[in-house]
Coordinates of C-alpha atoms in Angstrom, one line a residue:
Chain A
X13 CA 84.0 -130.7 -162.3
X14 CA 85.9 -132.5 -159.6
X15 CA 87.0 -129.2 -158.3
X16 CA 83.5 -128.0 -157.7
X17 CA 82.6 -131.4 -156.2
X18 CA 85.5 -131.0 -153.8
X19 CA 84.4 -127.4 -153.0
X20 CA 80.9 -128.7 -152.3
X21 CA 82.2 -131.4 -150.0
X22 CA 84.4 -128.9 -148.2
X23 CA 81.5 -126.5 -147.8
X24 CA 79.5 -129.4 -146.4
X25 CA 82.2 -130.2 -143.9
X26 CA 82.5 -126.6 -142.8
X27 CA 78.7 -126.4 -142.3
X28 CA 78.8 -129.5 -140.2
X29 CA 81.6 -128.3 -138.1
X30 CA 80.0 -124.9 -137.6
X31 CA 76.7 -126.4 -136.5
X32 CA 78.6 -128.5 -133.9
X33 CA 80.4 -125.5 -132.4
X34 CA 77.7 -122.9 -133.0
X35 CA 76.2 -123.3 -129.5
X36 CA 78.7 -121.0 -127.7
X37 CA 80.4 -119.1 -130.6
X38 CA 82.0 -116.6 -130.8
X39 CA 83.5 -116.9 -127.3
X40 CA 84.8 -113.4 -127.1
X41 CA 84.7 -112.9 -123.3
X42 CA 88.1 -112.2 -121.8
X43 CA 89.0 -114.0 -118.5
X44 CA 89.5 -111.6 -115.6
X45 CA 90.7 -112.5 -112.0
X46 CA 88.7 -112.0 -108.8
X47 CA 91.3 -109.4 -107.7
X48 CA 90.8 -107.4 -110.8
X49 CA 87.0 -107.1 -110.4
X50 CA 87.1 -106.0 -106.8
X51 CA 86.2 -102.4 -107.6
X52 CA 83.0 -103.5 -109.3
X53 CA 82.0 -106.5 -107.0
X54 CA 80.2 -104.4 -104.4
X55 CA 76.8 -106.1 -103.9
X56 CA 76.2 -107.5 -100.4
X57 CA 73.7 -110.3 -99.8
X58 CA 72.1 -110.9 -96.4
X59 CA 74.9 -113.4 -95.6
X60 CA 77.3 -110.5 -95.6
X61 CA 79.6 -112.2 -98.1
X62 CA 81.8 -109.6 -99.7
X63 CA 81.6 -107.1 -96.9
X64 CA 84.9 -105.2 -96.8
X65 CA 87.3 -104.8 -93.9
X66 CA 86.8 -101.8 -91.5
X67 CA 84.3 -100.8 -88.9
X68 CA 82.2 -97.9 -87.7
X69 CA 80.2 -96.8 -84.7
X70 CA 77.1 -94.7 -84.0
X71 CA 79.3 -91.8 -82.7
X72 CA 81.5 -91.8 -85.8
X73 CA 78.4 -92.1 -88.0
X74 CA 76.8 -89.0 -86.5
X75 CA 79.7 -87.0 -87.9
X76 CA 79.5 -88.6 -91.3
X77 CA 75.8 -88.0 -91.3
X78 CA 76.1 -84.4 -90.5
X79 CA 78.5 -83.9 -93.3
X80 CA 77.0 -86.0 -96.1
X81 CA 73.4 -86.9 -95.3
X82 CA 71.8 -84.2 -93.1
X83 CA 71.1 -81.8 -96.0
X84 CA 68.5 -84.2 -97.5
X85 CA 67.4 -86.5 -94.8
X86 CA 67.1 -84.0 -92.0
X87 CA 67.9 -83.8 -88.3
X88 CA 67.9 -87.2 -86.7
X89 CA 67.2 -88.8 -90.1
X90 CA 63.5 -87.8 -89.7
X91 CA 63.2 -86.9 -93.4
X92 CA 62.6 -83.8 -95.4
X93 CA 63.3 -82.9 -98.0
X94 CA 64.2 -86.5 -98.9
X95 CA 62.9 -89.8 -97.3
X96 CA 62.7 -90.4 -93.5
X97 CA 65.1 -93.1 -92.4
X98 CA 63.7 -93.5 -88.8
X99 CA 60.3 -94.1 -87.2
X100 CA 57.2 -95.8 -88.3
X101 CA 57.7 -99.1 -86.4
X102 CA 54.3 -100.6 -85.7
X103 CA 52.6 -98.5 -88.4
X104 CA 52.6 -100.9 -91.3
X105 CA 49.2 -102.5 -90.6
X106 CA 47.5 -99.2 -89.8
X107 CA 45.7 -96.8 -92.2
X108 CA 48.9 -94.7 -92.4
X109 CA 51.8 -97.0 -92.9
X110 CA 55.2 -95.4 -92.7
X111 CA 58.0 -97.2 -94.6
X112 CA 61.5 -96.4 -93.2
X113 CA 64.7 -98.3 -92.7
X114 CA 63.6 -99.0 -89.1
X115 CA 60.0 -100.0 -89.9
X116 CA 60.3 -101.7 -93.3
X117 CA 63.7 -102.8 -94.4
X118 CA 64.3 -106.5 -93.9
X119 CA 68.1 -106.6 -94.0
X120 CA 70.8 -104.4 -92.5
X121 CA 73.2 -105.6 -95.2
X122 CA 71.0 -103.8 -97.8
X123 CA 71.5 -100.5 -95.9
X124 CA 75.3 -100.8 -96.2
X125 CA 75.1 -101.9 -99.9
X126 CA 72.8 -99.0 -100.8
X127 CA 74.7 -96.3 -99.0
X128 CA 78.0 -97.5 -100.5
X129 CA 76.7 -97.7 -104.1
X130 CA 74.3 -94.7 -104.3
X131 CA 74.8 -92.2 -101.5
X132 CA 75.2 -89.3 -101.1
X133 CA 73.2 -88.7 -104.2
X134 CA 75.5 -86.0 -105.7
X135 CA 78.7 -88.0 -105.1
X136 CA 78.1 -91.8 -104.9
X137 CA 81.1 -94.0 -104.1
X138 CA 82.8 -91.1 -102.3
X139 CA 82.4 -92.4 -98.8
X140 CA 85.1 -94.7 -97.4
X141 CA 84.0 -98.2 -96.3
X142 CA 84.6 -97.1 -92.7
X143 CA 82.3 -94.2 -93.2
X144 CA 79.7 -96.4 -94.7
X145 CA 79.9 -98.8 -91.6
X146 CA 79.7 -95.8 -89.3
X147 CA 76.6 -94.1 -90.9
X148 CA 74.9 -97.5 -91.1
X149 CA 75.5 -97.9 -87.4
X150 CA 74.1 -94.4 -86.8
X151 CA 70.9 -95.0 -88.7
X152 CA 70.4 -98.4 -87.1
X153 CA 71.1 -96.9 -83.7
X154 CA 68.6 -94.0 -84.3
X155 CA 66.0 -96.6 -84.9
X156 CA 66.8 -98.4 -81.7
X157 CA 67.8 -101.6 -83.6
X158 CA 71.4 -101.7 -82.3
X159 CA 72.8 -100.1 -79.1
X160 CA 74.7 -96.9 -79.5
X161 CA 78.0 -98.6 -78.5
X162 CA 77.7 -101.4 -81.1
X163 CA 80.5 -101.7 -83.7
X164 CA 79.4 -102.4 -87.2
X165 CA 81.7 -104.5 -89.3
X166 CA 81.7 -107.5 -91.6
X167 CA 81.0 -109.9 -88.7
X168 CA 78.3 -107.9 -86.8
X169 CA 76.3 -106.3 -89.6
X170 CA 74.8 -109.6 -91.0
X171 CA 73.7 -110.5 -87.5
X172 CA 71.6 -107.4 -87.0
X173 CA 67.9 -108.5 -86.7
X174 CA 65.7 -106.0 -88.5
X175 CA 62.3 -105.6 -86.8
X176 CA 60.3 -106.2 -90.1
X177 CA 62.4 -109.2 -91.3
X178 CA 59.6 -111.7 -91.1
X179 CA 56.9 -109.6 -92.7
X180 CA 57.8 -110.3 -96.4
X181 CA 56.2 -113.2 -98.3
X182 CA 57.9 -114.4 -101.5
X183 CA 55.6 -114.6 -104.5
X184 CA 58.2 -116.4 -106.6
X185 CA 58.0 -119.0 -108.1
X186 CA 54.3 -118.7 -107.1
X187 CA 52.1 -116.8 -104.6
X188 CA 51.6 -118.5 -101.2
X189 CA 48.5 -120.6 -100.9
Chain B
X28 CA 10.3 -91.8 -148.7
X29 CA 12.8 -89.9 -146.6
X30 CA 11.2 -91.3 -143.5
X31 CA 11.4 -94.8 -144.9
X32 CA 15.2 -94.5 -145.4
X33 CA 15.7 -93.2 -141.9
X34 CA 13.7 -96.0 -140.5
X35 CA 15.6 -98.6 -142.5
X36 CA 18.9 -97.0 -141.3
X37 CA 17.7 -97.1 -137.7
X38 CA 16.9 -100.8 -138.0
X39 CA 20.4 -101.4 -139.4
X40 CA 22.0 -99.5 -136.7
X41 CA 20.0 -101.3 -134.0
X42 CA 21.1 -104.6 -135.5
X43 CA 24.7 -103.5 -134.9
X44 CA 24.4 -102.7 -131.3
X45 CA 26.0 -105.3 -129.0
X46 CA 26.0 -103.7 -125.6
X47 CA 24.3 -100.8 -123.8
X48 CA 24.8 -97.2 -124.5
X49 CA 25.7 -97.4 -128.2
X50 CA 28.5 -100.0 -128.3
X51 CA 28.5 -101.6 -131.8
X52 CA 29.6 -104.9 -133.1
X53 CA 33.3 -105.3 -133.5
X54 CA 32.5 -106.8 -136.9
X55 CA 31.7 -103.3 -138.0
X56 CA 35.4 -102.5 -137.8
X57 CA 37.6 -105.5 -138.2
X58 CA 37.5 -109.2 -138.9
X59 CA 40.1 -111.3 -137.2
X60 CA 42.4 -110.8 -140.2
X61 CA 42.1 -107.1 -139.9
X62 CA 40.0 -106.5 -143.0
X63 CA 36.7 -104.7 -143.2
X64 CA 33.8 -106.8 -144.2
X65 CA 31.2 -105.6 -146.7
X66 CA 28.3 -105.7 -144.3
X67 CA 30.3 -104.0 -141.6
X68 CA 31.4 -101.2 -144.0
X69 CA 27.8 -100.5 -144.6
X70 CA 27.1 -100.4 -140.9
X71 CA 30.0 -98.0 -140.4
X72 CA 28.9 -95.7 -143.1
X73 CA 25.4 -95.5 -141.7
X74 CA 26.9 -94.6 -138.4
X75 CA 28.9 -91.8 -140.0
X76 CA 25.9 -90.6 -141.9
X77 CA 24.3 -89.8 -138.6
X78 CA 26.8 -87.0 -137.8
X79 CA 27.5 -85.8 -141.3
X80 CA 27.6 -82.0 -141.4
X81 CA 26.8 -79.4 -144.1
X82 CA 28.5 -79.6 -147.5
X83 CA 32.2 -78.9 -147.7
X84 CA 33.8 -75.8 -149.3
X85 CA 35.2 -75.8 -152.9
X86 CA 38.9 -76.9 -153.0
X87 CA 41.9 -74.8 -153.9
X88 CA 45.5 -75.9 -154.7
X89 CA 47.4 -76.8 -151.5
X90 CA 50.4 -74.4 -151.1
X91 CA 52.7 -77.4 -150.5
X92 CA 52.1 -78.4 -154.1
X93 CA 53.3 -75.1 -155.5
X94 CA 56.9 -74.8 -154.0
X95 CA 59.7 -77.3 -153.6
X96 CA 59.8 -79.1 -150.2
X97 CA 62.6 -79.2 -147.6
X98 CA 65.8 -81.2 -148.5
X99 CA 66.9 -84.5 -147.0
X100 CA 68.3 -84.7 -143.4
X101 CA 70.6 -87.0 -141.4
X102 CA 68.1 -87.9 -138.7
X103 CA 64.4 -87.3 -139.2
X104 CA 62.2 -85.5 -136.6
X105 CA 58.5 -85.4 -136.0
X106 CA 56.4 -82.7 -137.8
X107 CA 56.6 -79.4 -136.0
X108 CA 52.8 -79.6 -135.8
X109 CA 53.2 -82.5 -133.4
X110 CA 55.4 -80.5 -131.0
X111 CA 52.8 -80.8 -128.2
X112 CA 53.2 -84.6 -128.2
X113 CA 55.7 -84.9 -125.3
X114 CA 56.4 -87.1 -122.4
X115 CA 55.1 -85.8 -119.1
X116 CA 57.9 -85.4 -116.6
X117 CA 57.5 -85.9 -112.8
X118 CA 60.3 -85.1 -110.4
X119 CA 59.2 -86.1 -106.9
X120 CA 62.2 -84.6 -105.3
X121 CA 62.3 -81.5 -107.5
X122 CA 65.7 -79.8 -107.9
X123 CA 67.1 -81.8 -105.0
X124 CA 67.3 -84.9 -107.3
X125 CA 66.5 -83.8 -110.8
X126 CA 67.4 -87.1 -112.3
X127 CA 65.2 -89.1 -110.0
X128 CA 61.7 -89.7 -111.2
X129 CA 59.7 -90.6 -114.3
X130 CA 58.6 -89.3 -117.7
X131 CA 55.4 -90.8 -119.0
X132 CA 54.4 -91.7 -122.6
X133 CA 51.4 -89.6 -123.9
X134 CA 49.3 -92.7 -124.7
X135 CA 46.3 -90.6 -125.7
X136 CA 48.2 -89.1 -128.7
X137 CA 49.6 -92.4 -130.0
X138 CA 48.1 -95.3 -132.1
X139 CA 49.3 -98.8 -132.8
X140 CA 51.4 -100.7 -130.4
X141 CA 55.0 -99.7 -131.0
X142 CA 56.3 -96.8 -128.8
X143 CA 58.4 -94.2 -130.7
X144 CA 61.9 -94.3 -129.1
X145 CA 61.8 -90.6 -128.2
X146 CA 58.6 -91.1 -126.3
X147 CA 59.5 -94.3 -124.5
X148 CA 58.8 -93.7 -120.8
X149 CA 61.7 -93.1 -118.4
X150 CA 62.3 -94.2 -114.8
X151 CA 65.7 -93.2 -113.4
X152 CA 67.1 -93.4 -109.9
X153 CA 69.8 -90.8 -110.3
X154 CA 69.8 -89.5 -113.8
X155 CA 70.8 -90.7 -117.3
X156 CA 74.6 -91.5 -117.4
X157 CA 76.7 -90.5 -120.3
X158 CA 78.5 -93.6 -121.4
X159 CA 81.1 -94.0 -124.0
X160 CA 80.7 -97.4 -125.7
X161 CA 84.4 -97.6 -126.2
X162 CA 85.0 -97.8 -122.4
X163 CA 81.8 -99.6 -121.3
X164 CA 82.3 -103.3 -120.4
X165 CA 80.0 -106.1 -119.2
X166 CA 81.3 -108.4 -116.4
X167 CA 79.9 -111.9 -115.9
X168 CA 81.1 -113.4 -112.6
X169 CA 80.0 -115.1 -109.4
X170 CA 79.1 -118.8 -109.4
X171 CA 80.7 -119.4 -112.8
X172 CA 83.7 -121.4 -114.0
X173 CA 85.4 -118.3 -115.4
X174 CA 84.9 -114.6 -114.8
X175 CA 84.5 -113.0 -118.2
X176 CA 84.5 -109.4 -119.4
X177 CA 83.1 -108.2 -122.7
X178 CA 83.5 -105.0 -124.6
X179 CA 80.6 -103.5 -126.6
X180 CA 82.4 -104.3 -129.8
X181 CA 82.8 -108.0 -128.7
X182 CA 79.1 -108.2 -128.0
X183 CA 78.0 -106.7 -131.3
X184 CA 79.6 -109.7 -133.0
X185 CA 77.4 -112.3 -131.2
X186 CA 74.4 -113.9 -132.8
X187 CA 71.3 -111.8 -132.0
X188 CA 67.6 -112.3 -131.7
X189 CA 64.7 -109.9 -131.6
X190 CA 61.8 -109.8 -129.1
X191 CA 58.8 -107.5 -129.5
X192 CA 57.3 -107.0 -126.0
X193 CA 55.9 -104.6 -123.6
X194 CA 57.9 -103.0 -120.8
X195 CA 55.9 -101.7 -117.9
X196 CA 57.2 -100.0 -114.8
X197 CA 55.9 -101.8 -111.7
X198 CA 54.7 -98.4 -110.5
X199 CA 52.6 -97.7 -113.6
X200 CA 49.2 -96.3 -112.9
X201 CA 50.2 -95.5 -109.3
X202 CA 48.0 -92.4 -109.3
X203 CA 45.1 -94.9 -109.4
X204 CA 46.2 -96.3 -106.0
X205 CA 45.3 -92.9 -104.5
X206 CA 42.1 -92.7 -102.5
X207 CA 40.5 -90.3 -104.9
X208 CA 40.8 -90.4 -108.7
X209 CA 43.4 -87.9 -110.0
X210 CA 42.4 -85.7 -113.0
X211 CA 45.2 -85.8 -115.6
X212 CA 45.7 -87.1 -119.1
X213 CA 45.6 -90.8 -119.8
X214 CA 49.4 -90.9 -120.4
X215 CA 50.1 -89.3 -117.0
X216 CA 48.2 -92.1 -115.3
X217 CA 49.1 -95.1 -117.4
X218 CA 52.1 -94.0 -119.5
X219 CA 54.9 -96.0 -117.8
X220 CA 54.4 -98.7 -120.5
X221 CA 56.0 -99.3 -123.9
X222 CA 55.9 -101.7 -126.8
X223 CA 59.2 -102.1 -128.5
X224 CA 61.2 -104.5 -130.7
X225 CA 64.3 -105.1 -128.7
X226 CA 67.3 -106.8 -130.4
X227 CA 70.2 -108.3 -128.6
X228 CA 71.9 -111.4 -127.3
X229 CA 70.2 -114.2 -125.3
X230 CA 71.7 -113.9 -121.9
X231 CA 72.0 -117.7 -121.9
X232 CA 74.7 -117.5 -124.5
X233 CA 76.9 -115.3 -122.3
X234 CA 76.2 -117.3 -119.2
X235 CA 77.0 -120.5 -121.1
X236 CA 80.3 -119.1 -122.1
X237 CA 81.2 -118.3 -118.5
X238 CA 79.9 -121.7 -117.3
X239 CA 77.3 -121.5 -114.6
X240 CA 77.9 -123.5 -111.4
X241 CA 74.9 -125.7 -110.6
X242 CA 74.7 -123.9 -107.2
X243 CA 73.8 -120.7 -109.1
X244 CA 70.0 -120.0 -109.0
X245 CA 69.8 -116.2 -109.4
X246 CA 71.7 -113.4 -110.9
X247 CA 72.3 -109.9 -109.7
X248 CA 72.1 -107.4 -112.5
X249 CA 73.7 -104.0 -111.9
X250 CA 73.7 -100.8 -114.0
X251 CA 76.6 -98.4 -114.5
X252 CA 74.6 -95.4 -113.5
X253 CA 75.2 -93.3 -110.3
X254 CA 72.4 -95.2 -108.5
X255 CA 74.2 -98.5 -109.3
X256 CA 70.7 -99.8 -109.9
X257 CA 70.6 -103.4 -109.1
X258 CA 68.0 -106.2 -109.1
X259 CA 68.1 -110.0 -108.6
X260 CA 66.5 -112.1 -111.3
X261 CA 65.8 -115.9 -111.0
X262 CA 68.2 -117.8 -113.3
X263 CA 65.3 -119.9 -114.7
X264 CA 63.8 -116.7 -116.2
X265 CA 67.2 -115.5 -117.4
X266 CA 67.9 -118.7 -119.3
X267 CA 64.4 -118.9 -120.6
X268 CA 63.9 -115.6 -122.4
X269 CA 66.1 -112.7 -121.1
X270 CA 68.1 -110.6 -123.5
X271 CA 71.0 -108.3 -123.4
X272 CA 69.4 -105.7 -125.5
X273 CA 71.5 -103.5 -127.7
X274 CA 68.9 -102.2 -130.2
X275 CA 65.5 -100.6 -129.7
X276 CA 63.1 -100.5 -132.7
X277 CA 66.1 -101.0 -135.0
X278 CA 68.5 -98.4 -133.7
X279 CA 70.9 -98.6 -130.8
X280 CA 69.4 -98.0 -127.4
X281 CA 68.6 -94.4 -126.5
X282 CA 70.7 -93.1 -123.5
X283 CA 67.4 -93.0 -121.4
X284 CA 66.9 -96.7 -122.2
X285 CA 70.3 -97.9 -121.1
X286 CA 72.8 -97.1 -123.9
X287 CA 74.8 -99.0 -124.7
X288 CA 73.0 -102.1 -123.2
X289 CA 70.2 -103.1 -120.9
X290 CA 68.7 -106.2 -119.5
X291 CA 65.4 -107.2 -121.0
X292 CA 63.1 -109.4 -118.8
X293 CA 60.0 -109.9 -120.9
X294 CA 56.7 -109.4 -119.1
X295 CA 58.3 -108.8 -115.7
X296 CA 58.6 -105.6 -113.6
X297 CA 60.2 -102.8 -115.6
X298 CA 62.6 -102.1 -112.8
X299 CA 64.3 -105.5 -113.3
X300 CA 65.2 -104.5 -116.9
X301 CA 68.4 -102.9 -115.6
X302 CA 69.6 -100.1 -117.9
X303 CA 73.3 -99.4 -118.6
X304 CA 74.0 -103.0 -117.6
X305 CA 77.6 -103.6 -116.7
X306 CA 77.6 -106.5 -114.3
X307 CA 75.9 -109.9 -114.0
X308 CA 76.8 -111.9 -110.9
X309 CA 75.5 -115.4 -110.6
X310 CA 74.4 -116.0 -107.0
X311 CA 72.8 -118.7 -104.9
X312 CA 69.9 -116.5 -103.7
X313 CA 68.5 -113.0 -104.2
X314 CA 70.9 -110.3 -103.1
X315 CA 68.0 -108.4 -101.4
X316 CA 68.9 -105.1 -102.9
X317 CA 67.3 -101.8 -101.9
X318 CA 65.0 -101.9 -105.0
X319 CA 63.7 -105.4 -104.2
X320 CA 63.1 -104.9 -100.5
X321 CA 62.3 -101.3 -99.5
X322 CA 60.9 -100.6 -103.0
X323 CA 59.0 -102.8 -105.5
X324 CA 57.5 -104.8 -102.7
X325 CA 53.7 -104.6 -102.3
X326 CA 52.4 -103.8 -98.8
X327 CA 49.1 -105.4 -97.8
X328 CA 46.6 -104.0 -95.3
X329 CA 47.8 -106.5 -92.7
X330 CA 51.3 -105.2 -92.7
X331 CA 52.7 -108.1 -94.7
X332 CA 54.5 -107.2 -97.9
X333 CA 54.5 -109.3 -101.1
X334 CA 58.0 -109.7 -102.5
X335 CA 59.2 -110.9 -105.9
X336 CA 55.8 -110.3 -107.5
X337 CA 57.6 -110.3 -110.9
X338 CA 55.1 -110.7 -113.7
X339 CA 53.0 -107.6 -114.6
X340 CA 49.4 -108.5 -114.3
X341 CA 46.8 -108.6 -117.0
X342 CA 45.7 -105.1 -117.9
X343 CA 44.0 -102.8 -120.4
X344 CA 43.3 -99.1 -120.8
X345 CA 41.2 -97.2 -123.3
X346 CA 43.3 -94.6 -124.8
X347 CA 40.7 -93.2 -127.2
X348 CA 38.6 -91.5 -125.9
X349 CA 40.5 -90.9 -122.7
X350 CA 41.4 -88.0 -120.4
X351 CA 43.5 -85.5 -122.2
X352 CA 41.3 -85.7 -125.3
X353 CA 38.0 -83.9 -125.8
X354 CA 34.9 -85.3 -127.4
X355 CA 33.8 -83.6 -130.6
X356 CA 30.0 -83.9 -130.2
X357 CA 27.7 -86.9 -130.3
X358 CA 28.1 -89.5 -133.1
X359 CA 30.5 -92.2 -134.1
X360 CA 33.8 -92.9 -132.2
X361 CA 36.2 -95.8 -132.4
X362 CA 36.9 -96.9 -128.8
X363 CA 40.5 -98.2 -128.8
X364 CA 43.1 -99.0 -126.3
X365 CA 46.0 -101.2 -125.2
X366 CA 46.0 -104.5 -123.4
X367 CA 48.8 -106.7 -122.2
X368 CA 49.7 -109.4 -119.7
X369 CA 53.1 -110.4 -118.2
X370 CA 51.6 -113.9 -117.7
X371 CA 51.1 -114.6 -121.4
X372 CA 48.9 -113.6 -124.3
X373 CA 45.8 -111.5 -124.3
X374 CA 42.8 -113.7 -125.0
X375 CA 39.9 -111.2 -124.9
X376 CA 39.2 -107.5 -124.2
X377 CA 35.7 -106.5 -123.3
X378 CA 34.4 -102.9 -123.4
X379 CA 31.5 -101.3 -121.5
X380 CA 30.0 -97.9 -122.3
X381 CA 27.5 -98.0 -119.4
X382 CA 29.8 -98.2 -116.4
X383 CA 30.0 -102.0 -116.4
X384 CA 26.3 -102.9 -116.7
X385 CA 26.9 -104.5 -120.1
X386 CA 30.0 -105.6 -122.0
X387 CA 30.9 -106.3 -125.6
X388 CA 34.0 -108.0 -126.9
X389 CA 36.4 -105.8 -128.8
X390 CA 38.3 -106.7 -131.9
X391 CA 42.0 -107.4 -131.3
X392 CA 44.4 -106.0 -133.9
X393 CA 46.8 -108.7 -135.3
X394 CA 49.4 -109.7 -134.5
X395 CA 48.5 -110.7 -131.0
X396 CA 51.8 -111.7 -129.3
X397 CA 52.8 -113.0 -125.9
X398 CA 53.8 -110.3 -123.4
X399 CA 53.3 -107.6 -126.0
X400 CA 50.8 -104.7 -126.2
X401 CA 47.6 -105.5 -128.2
X402 CA 45.5 -102.8 -129.7
X403 CA 41.8 -103.4 -129.2
X404 CA 39.0 -101.5 -131.0
X405 CA 35.2 -101.3 -130.9
X406 CA 32.9 -98.9 -132.7
X407 CA 30.7 -96.7 -130.5
X408 CA 27.9 -94.3 -131.2
X409 CA 27.9 -91.7 -128.4
X410 CA 24.4 -90.3 -127.9
X411 CA 25.8 -87.3 -126.0
X412 CA 24.7 -88.4 -122.6
X413 CA 26.8 -89.0 -119.5
X414 CA 28.7 -92.3 -120.2
X415 CA 31.2 -94.4 -118.5
X416 CA 33.7 -96.2 -120.7
X417 CA 35.6 -99.2 -119.3
X418 CA 37.8 -102.0 -120.6
X419 CA 38.6 -105.4 -119.1
X420 CA 41.2 -107.8 -120.3
X421 CA 41.6 -111.6 -120.0
X422 CA 44.7 -113.5 -120.8
X423 CA 45.3 -117.0 -122.0
X424 CA 46.2 -118.2 -118.5
X425 CA 42.7 -117.3 -117.3
X426 CA 43.8 -114.1 -115.5
X427 CA 41.1 -111.4 -115.5
X428 CA 41.8 -107.7 -115.0
X429 CA 40.3 -106.8 -111.5
X430 CA 37.9 -104.0 -110.8
X431 CA 39.3 -100.9 -109.0
X432 CA 37.6 -102.0 -105.8
X433 CA 38.9 -105.6 -106.0
X434 CA 42.4 -104.4 -106.8
X435 CA 42.6 -101.8 -104.0
X436 CA 41.4 -104.0 -101.2
X437 CA 44.4 -106.3 -101.6
X438 CA 46.8 -103.5 -100.6
X439 CA 47.7 -100.9 -97.9
X440 CA 46.5 -97.4 -98.5
X441 CA 47.7 -94.0 -97.5
X442 CA 50.7 -91.9 -98.7
X443 CA 53.1 -94.8 -98.0
X444 CA 50.6 -97.5 -99.1
X445 CA 51.2 -99.7 -102.1
X446 CA 51.9 -98.0 -105.4
X447 CA 52.9 -101.1 -107.4
X448 CA 51.2 -103.5 -109.8
X449 CA 48.1 -101.4 -110.2
X450 CA 46.2 -103.3 -113.0
X451 CA 42.7 -102.2 -112.0
X452 CA 40.1 -101.5 -114.6
X453 CA 40.2 -97.8 -115.7
X454 CA 36.9 -96.0 -116.1
X455 CA 36.6 -92.8 -118.1
X456 CA 33.5 -90.7 -117.4
X457 CA 32.3 -88.7 -120.4
X458 CA 30.0 -85.8 -119.5
X459 CA 27.3 -84.4 -121.6
X460 CA 29.6 -81.4 -122.3
X461 CA 32.2 -83.9 -123.8
X462 CA 34.7 -83.7 -120.9
X463 CA 36.5 -86.9 -119.9
X464 CA 37.3 -87.6 -116.3
X465 CA 39.0 -90.4 -114.3
X466 CA 36.5 -92.1 -112.0
X467 CA 36.6 -95.2 -109.7
X468 CA 33.7 -97.7 -110.2

């Protein structure tokens, strides 16, 4: 009798304890250092935080483009068979809007981020950071957004003013009045 | 005598009519609880009687009752007679990027509200990755006290919850943003939508374990596919109801749905429900990824683009009858379809059979759940004449599904116009020959 009473009391205590600690059980995540996540931590916000060392220019980018991008994005990044990356500035409020990096994209950092993570389509993550800076400079230069002698690096890229930067209106948390 | 019965039946039938061109009372099908009522059963039978054909042939023994059937199997498959029920695949870049595009659920061949896993729509940005769950890991980092990494086996040990909800690609129904209505089956127009019971871990549990810094207001969610698909999600939504989904309708996720794990963001743009999820970074602001700036933003005619239009708008579509099906002569049909809203719960669905001149309220099949597909039904007697079927949904937040015209005029047109968030009313035109076409009204 007393045994079963003690068992009940113990069970009650265990229940009480488990309900106190249940909030964040079972705590199985393993700590990992910033250095050890570097290969994964590749997203670049508009501030440029996290941009890697290295730099690239329009001229260098032309070579990277010819080797890795031309086949899909065409001569001068004019498109075909894949998307056009230049042109269309001033077209967004017409009957035939053309969305390209030059006419539509609000942040130059997005271009670096996207090329590095996803391009070229058949071998993503194959370009060096230097090559990504260079081809970013090439596409921005083709669009007349930066001069052809500009150097793109962690300091200069976030400062690039994209022509369509101010034409986006956030609908979160609610639509504008 | 015969004349008298016909007259009485006609009177009964007239009493059931609730809107123009043959729409009958929803009471003739379902009560709120989903049971047929006695009076309604009589009404339904009288409707059937109208189209009853000549007497049936004498019965013989079905061959299936004369020989033993097939043995058991490890994983069941649909009947071979259903082989034609397939997703419709669209590859906008063809062989250049065969893993970039969509496959669309054949809504006109399905009933109920749960999408079979093998028919769940797909939207991939560079193919379906092959991921070994033994090597896949989830990283939680950024504005947290402690970076944490989880193995799949770790995550399978966490307390789980289930959420039955719709998942809709923001580009669903994009064909209806074209200037002229496209002629294709219902599922090819509206099939980027699913209803699924997802099971997994509230993301709040994992973020709590990592310890979110008060400066953190958003997360960046990234997939382990070769597009590195990434989207920013406000932390408020993440902590409110987002799941790390591991199971889909009871079984582990299909590869096309993010195996071994995906983000589930109930009611919001499908693109945010990042598949093959492997990284969550807590951030101060949105990361402004390619898929939340150059894509999944909604261009207006004035050149301004709406950004972060997260909830999918209130919407409905009639799936039966619809394009891809054929009418089988005049007489009784059950009009049925799907309705949903990313803002909350469907409150009402109205149906018109006369191009919007008159409307009748459809019955909603229980259970009616927030941010989940609802099946609506209404009996209809088609007289064989040119008819226009439409449905219009209203949610519990007072949002009303817009007409095609009202929807379209908010957005830029043309080949690079807006393709997202098309929740316009769908009109199916049924010709006297019984063909069903997509029309704009």
